[in-house]
Amino acid sequence: GDSVTQMEGPVTLSEEAFLTINCTYTATGYPSLFWYVQYPGEGLQLLLKATKADDKGSNKGFEATYRKETTSFHLEKGSVQVSDSAVYFCALSDPGSNYQLIWGAGTKLIIKP
Amino acid sequence: DSGVTQTPKHLITATGQRVTLRCSPRSGDLSVYWYQQSLDQGLQFLIHYYNGEERAKGNILERFSAQQFPDLHSELNLSSLELGDSALYFCASSVAQATGELFFGEGSRLTVL
């Protein structure tokens, strides 16, 4: 079945550091890929998405590129801020999963000033 | 503000009791999803309704049930509560039933003592 694997956290970085959170997937079809973010005490919110191979999703300085050849959708940001501290979830939606979102385990990001 | 409203925000109850969590989706959204988030941050899909009909079931316990009403609000009923049911319960909504773009409420935190 479909699955999403994220790097384990927590990931701790200093402010202005470069961020990468790895996400790889297994899918039977051609999934759409998503990154959601959960700030402390809040619900999840969609951060960015990509619907086909080589698409790049971007929002709030974050980027992720849909790589079909490596089945990956890594999240990157060039310079993180303390306010980026949150839990980040990678997810996919695919006909093989009846379009239900398949979620990664989440990666907690801690940014220190 | 996602536009999804969940009540109550916090709930403390005893083992063996029954509670009802309520969700009002964004205006115009026909799909409602329920998720459980445990302390270790993992997100567990429970159930999906679209325009009043059940569309998909995840790992929802038999002690749990849900429904979506004609006005599109949804309720999640949890009965014979156990200590392990303590978690955050999120509702999310979307316009369509085959989309990965969900809008989450702020959650209902359930504590079972």
mmCIF file of C-alpha atoms in Angstrom:
data_model
loop_
_atom_site.group_PDB
_atom_site.id
_atom_site.type_symbol
_atom_site.label_atom_id
_atom_site.label_comp_id
_atom_site.label_asym_id
_atom_site.label_seq_id
_atom_site.Cartn_x
_atom_site.Cartn_y
_atom_site.Cartn_z
ATOM 1 C CA GLY A 1 0.000 0.000 0.000
ATOM 2 C CA ASP A 2 0.888 3.650 -0.166
ATOM 3 C CA SER A 3 3.186 5.039 2.500
ATOM 4 C CA VAL A 4 5.154 8.139 3.467
ATOM 5 C CA THR A 5 8.436 8.145 5.374
ATOM 6 C CA GLN A 6 9.825 11.255 7.023
ATOM 7 C CA MET A 7 13.070 11.835 8.801
ATOM 8 C CA GLU A 8 12.775 11.428 12.517
ATOM 9 C CA GLY A 9 12.904 14.422 14.739
ATOM 10 C CA PRO A 10 13.354 16.497 16.573
ATOM 11 C CA VAL A 11 15.489 18.545 14.241
ATOM 12 C CA THR A 12 17.232 21.369 16.095
ATOM 13 C CA LEU A 13 18.779 24.259 14.187
ATOM 14 C CA SER A 14 20.032 27.723 14.903
ATOM 15 C CA GLU A 15 18.274 30.742 13.450
ATOM 16 C CA GLU A 16 19.271 31.491 9.819
ATOM 17 C CA ALA A 17 20.430 27.918 9.227
ATOM 18 C CA PHE A 18 19.475 25.961 6.109
ATOM 19 C CA LEU A 19 16.696 23.450 6.607
ATOM 20 C CA THR A 20 16.032 20.148 4.915
ATOM 21 C CA ILE A 21 13.378 17.704 6.099
ATOM 22 C CA ASN A 22 13.435 14.504 4.082
ATOM 23 C CA CYS A 23 10.296 12.835 2.820
ATOM 24 C CA THR A 24 10.059 9.770 0.595
ATOM 25 C CA TYR A 25 6.969 7.956 -0.549
ATOM 26 C CA THR A 26 5.657 4.723 -1.988
ATOM 27 C CA ALA A 27 2.587 4.900 -4.186
ATOM 28 C CA THR A 28 0.839 2.714 -6.721
ATOM 29 C CA GLY A 29 -0.207 5.584 -8.973
ATOM 30 C CA TYR A 30 0.814 9.158 -9.557
ATOM 31 C CA PRO A 31 0.186 10.877 -6.259
ATOM 32 C CA SER A 32 -0.163 14.491 -5.317
ATOM 33 C CA LEU A 33 2.238 15.467 -2.532
ATOM 34 C CA PHE A 34 1.736 17.842 0.365
ATOM 35 C CA TRP A 35 3.513 19.431 3.276
ATOM 36 C CA TYR A 36 1.415 20.468 6.254
ATOM 37 C CA VAL A 37 2.647 22.430 9.264
ATOM 38 C CA GLN A 38 1.338 22.366 12.822
ATOM 39 C CA TYR A 39 2.375 25.290 15.019
ATOM 40 C CA PRO A 40 2.245 24.760 18.786
ATOM 41 C CA GLY A 41 -1.315 24.585 20.064
ATOM 42 C CA GLU A 42 -2.860 24.810 16.604
ATOM 43 C CA GLY A 43 -4.357 22.566 13.970
ATOM 44 C CA LEU A 44 -2.534 21.563 10.827
ATOM 45 C CA GLN A 45 -2.418 23.884 7.865
ATOM 46 C CA LEU A 46 -1.391 23.259 4.299
ATOM 47 C CA LEU A 47 2.079 24.665 3.650
ATOM 48 C CA LEU A 48 2.636 23.683 0.015
ATOM 49 C CA LYS A 49 1.769 21.044 -2.546
ATOM 50 C CA ALA A 50 2.834 19.573 -5.880
ATOM 51 C CA THR A 51 0.620 17.559 -8.174
ATOM 52 C CA LYS A 52 2.986 16.145 -10.795
ATOM 53 C CA ALA A 53 6.603 15.218 -11.316
ATOM 54 C CA ASP A 54 9.108 18.097 -11.297
ATOM 55 C CA ASP A 55 6.527 20.505 -9.876
ATOM 56 C CA LYS A 56 7.906 22.775 -7.181
ATOM 57 C CA GLY A 57 5.621 23.875 -4.389
ATOM 58 C CA SER A 58 6.566 26.979 -2.440
ATOM 59 C CA ASN A 59 5.167 29.107 0.351
ATOM 60 C CA LYS A 60 6.535 31.309 3.162
ATOM 61 C CA GLY A 61 10.101 30.707 1.973
ATOM 62 C CA PHE A 62 9.697 26.921 2.031
ATOM 63 C CA GLU A 63 10.116 24.841 -1.118
ATOM 64 C CA ALA A 64 9.723 21.217 -2.103
ATOM 65 C CA THR A 65 10.207 19.582 -5.490
ATOM 66 C CA TYR A 66 8.313 16.478 -6.599
ATOM 67 C CA ARG A 67 11.014 14.009 -7.652
ATOM 68 C CA LYS A 68 9.477 10.965 -9.276
ATOM 69 C CA GLU A 69 12.816 9.285 -9.981
ATOM 70 C CA THR A 70 13.757 9.278 -6.304
ATOM 71 C CA THR A 71 10.144 9.216 -4.997
ATOM 72 C CA SER A 72 10.958 12.163 -2.769
ATOM 73 C CA PHE A 73 9.463 15.492 -1.735
ATOM 74 C CA HIS A 74 12.031 17.049 0.593
ATOM 75 C CA LEU A 75 11.143 20.295 2.347
ATOM 76 C CA GLU A 76 13.756 23.065 2.283
ATOM 77 C CA LYS A 77 14.162 26.587 3.531
ATOM 78 C CA GLY A 78 17.202 28.739 3.082
ATOM 79 C CA SER A 79 17.144 30.610 6.379
ATOM 80 C CA VAL A 80 14.920 29.468 9.226
ATOM 81 C CA GLN A 81 13.462 31.665 11.934
ATOM 82 C CA VAL A 82 12.387 30.922 15.477
ATOM 83 C CA SER A 83 8.792 31.271 14.274
ATOM 84 C CA ASP A 84 9.282 28.241 11.995
ATOM 85 C CA SER A 85 9.405 25.987 15.055
ATOM 86 C CA ALA A 86 6.585 23.532 14.475
ATOM 87 C CA VAL A 87 5.789 19.971 13.461
ATOM 88 C CA TYR A 88 5.934 19.319 9.723
ATOM 89 C CA PHE A 89 3.950 16.531 8.076
ATOM 90 C CA CYS A 90 4.505 15.128 4.600
ATOM 91 C CA ALA A 91 1.477 13.489 2.961
ATOM 92 C CA LEU A 92 0.295 12.025 -0.324
ATOM 93 C CA SER A 93 -3.044 11.617 -2.046
ATOM 94 C CA ASP A 94 -3.362 8.898 -4.645
ATOM 95 C CA PRO A 95 -6.027 6.923 -6.491
ATOM 96 C CA GLY A 96 -4.511 3.822 -4.923
ATOM 97 C CA SER A 97 -5.445 5.140 -1.479
ATOM 98 C CA ASN A 98 -8.864 6.241 -2.708
ATOM 99 C CA TYR A 99 -7.547 9.790 -2.487
ATOM 100 C CA GLN A 100 -7.384 9.635 1.294
ATOM 101 C CA LEU A 101 -4.316 11.411 2.609
ATOM 102 C CA ILE A 102 -1.513 9.114 3.672
ATOM 103 C CA TRP A 103 0.556 10.840 6.326
ATOM 104 C CA GLY A 104 4.128 10.699 7.435
ATOM 105 C CA ALA A 105 4.879 10.525 11.159
ATOM 106 C CA GLY A 106 5.706 14.217 11.390
ATOM 107 C CA THR A 107 9.032 15.924 12.104
ATOM 108 C CA LYS A 108 9.366 18.321 14.994
ATOM 109 C CA LEU A 109 11.537 21.327 14.144
ATOM 110 C CA ILE A 110 13.093 23.438 16.899
ATOM 111 C CA ILE A 111 14.814 26.664 15.980
ATOM 112 C CA LYS A 112 17.059 28.250 18.599
ATOM 113 C CA PRO A 113 17.802 31.988 18.560
ATOM 114 C CA ASP B 1 -8.456 31.072 11.200
ATOM 115 C CA SER B 2 -9.242 28.047 9.009
ATOM 116 C CA GLY B 3 -13.003 28.497 9.217
ATOM 117 C CA VAL B 4 -13.447 25.069 10.816
ATOM 118 C CA THR B 5 -14.934 25.217 14.302
ATOM 119 C CA GLN B 6 -14.560 22.483 16.879
ATOM 120 C CA THR B 7 -16.169 22.251 20.294
ATOM 121 C CA PRO B 8 -15.331 21.738 23.041
ATOM 122 C CA LYS B 9 -11.677 22.795 23.005
ATOM 123 C CA HIS B 10 -10.908 20.856 26.160
ATOM 124 C CA LEU B 11 -12.718 17.995 27.826
ATOM 125 C CA ILE B 12 -11.838 16.042 30.956
ATOM 126 C CA THR B 13 -13.807 12.938 31.770
ATOM 127 C CA ALA B 14 -13.531 9.587 33.492
ATOM 128 C CA THR B 15 -13.011 6.093 32.165
ATOM 129 C CA GLY B 16 -16.187 4.422 31.005
ATOM 130 C CA GLN B 17 -17.885 7.684 30.105
ATOM 131 C CA ARG B 18 -19.171 8.883 26.731
ATOM 132 C CA VAL B 19 -18.418 12.199 25.029
ATOM 133 C CA THR B 20 -19.465 13.946 21.844
ATOM 134 C CA LEU B 21 -17.155 16.184 19.857
ATOM 135 C CA ARG B 22 -18.651 18.607 17.400
ATOM 136 C CA CYS B 23 -17.321 20.063 14.166
ATOM 137 C CA SER B 24 -18.632 22.782 11.876
ATOM 138 C CA PRO B 25 -16.864 22.746 8.521
ATOM 139 C CA ARG B 26 -15.927 25.779 6.451
ATOM 140 C CA SER B 27 -18.841 27.335 4.657
ATOM 141 C CA GLY B 28 -19.402 25.432 1.422
ATOM 142 C CA ASP B 29 -17.244 22.433 2.303
ATOM 143 C CA LEU B 30 -19.031 19.115 1.883
ATOM 144 C CA SER B 31 -16.318 16.799 3.205
ATOM 145 C CA VAL B 32 -15.534 16.311 6.885
ATOM 146 C CA TYR B 33 -12.650 14.228 8.218
ATOM 147 C CA TRP B 34 -11.864 13.182 11.760
ATOM 148 C CA TYR B 35 -8.332 12.527 12.990
ATOM 149 C CA GLN B 36 -6.819 11.474 16.290
ATOM 150 C CA GLN B 37 -3.411 12.825 17.299
ATOM 151 C CA SER B 38 -1.617 11.085 20.110
ATOM 152 C CA LEU B 39 0.991 12.591 22.419
ATOM 153 C CA ASP B 40 3.808 11.341 20.241
ATOM 154 C CA GLN B 41 2.306 13.576 17.535
ATOM 155 C CA GLY B 42 1.240 10.751 15.217
ATOM 156 C CA LEU B 43 -1.853 11.522 13.126
ATOM 157 C CA GLN B 44 -4.422 8.746 12.796
ATOM 158 C CA PHE B 45 -7.236 8.983 10.260
ATOM 159 C CA LEU B 46 -10.575 7.953 11.745
ATOM 160 C CA ILE B 47 -13.372 8.599 9.264
ATOM 161 C CA HIS B 48 -14.460 10.707 6.273
ATOM 162 C CA TYR B 49 -17.942 11.934 5.397
ATOM 163 C CA TYR B 50 -19.028 13.600 2.206
ATOM 164 C CA ASN B 51 -22.372 15.362 2.035
ATOM 165 C CA GLY B 52 -23.830 13.224 4.794
ATOM 166 C CA GLU B 53 -22.523 9.867 3.629
ATOM 167 C CA GLU B 54 -19.625 7.884 4.995
ATOM 168 C CA ARG B 55 -16.861 7.709 2.397
ATOM 169 C CA ALA B 56 -13.924 6.081 4.119
ATOM 170 C CA LYS B 57 -13.050 4.542 7.430
ATOM 171 C CA GLY B 58 -9.627 4.412 8.981
ATOM 172 C CA ASN B 59 -8.571 2.793 12.220
ATOM 173 C CA ILE B 60 -11.673 3.853 14.087
ATOM 174 C CA LEU B 61 -12.541 1.784 17.128
ATOM 175 C CA GLU B 62 -15.967 0.186 17.410
ATOM 176 C CA ARG B 63 -16.512 2.290 20.548
ATOM 177 C CA PHE B 64 -16.300 5.372 18.349
ATOM 178 C CA SER B 65 -18.937 6.521 15.880
ATOM 179 C CA ALA B 66 -19.554 9.595 13.806
ATOM 180 C CA GLN B 67 -22.133 11.166 11.592
ATOM 181 C CA GLN B 68 -22.588 14.170 9.365
ATOM 182 C CA PHE B 69 -25.884 15.975 9.545
ATOM 183 C CA PRO B 70 -27.917 17.648 6.765
ATOM 184 C CA ASP B 71 -26.480 21.043 7.728
ATOM 185 C CA LEU B 72 -23.039 19.422 7.176
ATOM 186 C CA HIS B 73 -21.819 19.687 10.740
ATOM 187 C CA SER B 74 -20.399 16.480 12.142
ATOM 188 C CA GLU B 75 -20.192 14.796 15.506
ATOM 189 C CA LEU B 76 -17.742 12.202 16.774
ATOM 190 C CA ASN B 77 -19.057 10.053 19.598
ATOM 191 C CA LEU B 78 -16.582 8.290 21.856
ATOM 192 C CA SER B 79 -17.979 5.784 24.335
ATOM 193 C CA SER B 80 -16.695 3.446 27.065
ATOM 194 C CA LEU B 81 -13.685 5.723 27.269
ATOM 195 C CA GLU B 82 -10.310 4.335 28.231
ATOM 196 C CA LEU B 83 -7.150 6.082 29.408
ATOM 197 C CA GLY B 84 -5.613 5.474 25.988
ATOM 198 C CA ASP B 85 -8.306 7.528 24.296
ATOM 199 C CA SER B 86 -6.723 10.676 25.707
ATOM 200 C CA ALA B 87 -5.619 12.613 22.636
ATOM 201 C CA LEU B 88 -6.261 15.585 20.419
ATOM 202 C CA TYR B 89 -9.151 15.025 18.024
ATOM 203 C CA PHE B 90 -9.076 17.101 14.874
ATOM 204 C CA CYS B 91 -11.775 17.773 12.388
ATOM 205 C CA ALA B 92 -10.899 18.892 8.883
ATOM 206 C CA SER B 93 -12.999 19.898 5.930
ATOM 207 C CA SER B 94 -12.606 20.242 2.204
ATOM 208 C CA VAL B 95 -14.731 21.237 -0.735
ATOM 209 C CA ALA B 96 -14.459 17.946 -2.579
ATOM 210 C CA GLN B 97 -13.997 14.339 -1.556
ATOM 211 C CA ALA B 98 -10.893 13.581 -3.582
ATOM 212 C CA THR B 99 -8.509 16.310 -2.573
ATOM 213 C CA GLY B 100 -5.515 16.547 -0.303
ATOM 214 C CA GLU B 101 -6.233 20.153 0.581
ATOM 215 C CA LEU B 102 -7.792 19.979 3.993
ATOM 216 C CA PHE B 103 -8.617 22.779 6.406
ATOM 217 C CA PHE B 104 -8.188 21.780 10.030
ATOM 218 C CA GLY B 105 -9.889 22.989 13.147
ATOM 219 C CA GLU B 106 -7.924 23.721 16.299
ATOM 220 C CA GLY B 107 -8.843 20.396 17.804
ATOM 221 C CA SER B 108 -10.575 19.057 20.883
ATOM 222 C CA ARG B 109 -8.243 17.885 23.610
ATOM 223 C CA LEU B 110 -9.717 14.933 25.458
ATOM 224 C CA THR B 111 -8.286 13.816 28.777
ATOM 225 C CA VAL B 112 -9.593 10.582 30.263
ATOM 226 C CA LEU B 113 -8.783 10.118 33.950
#
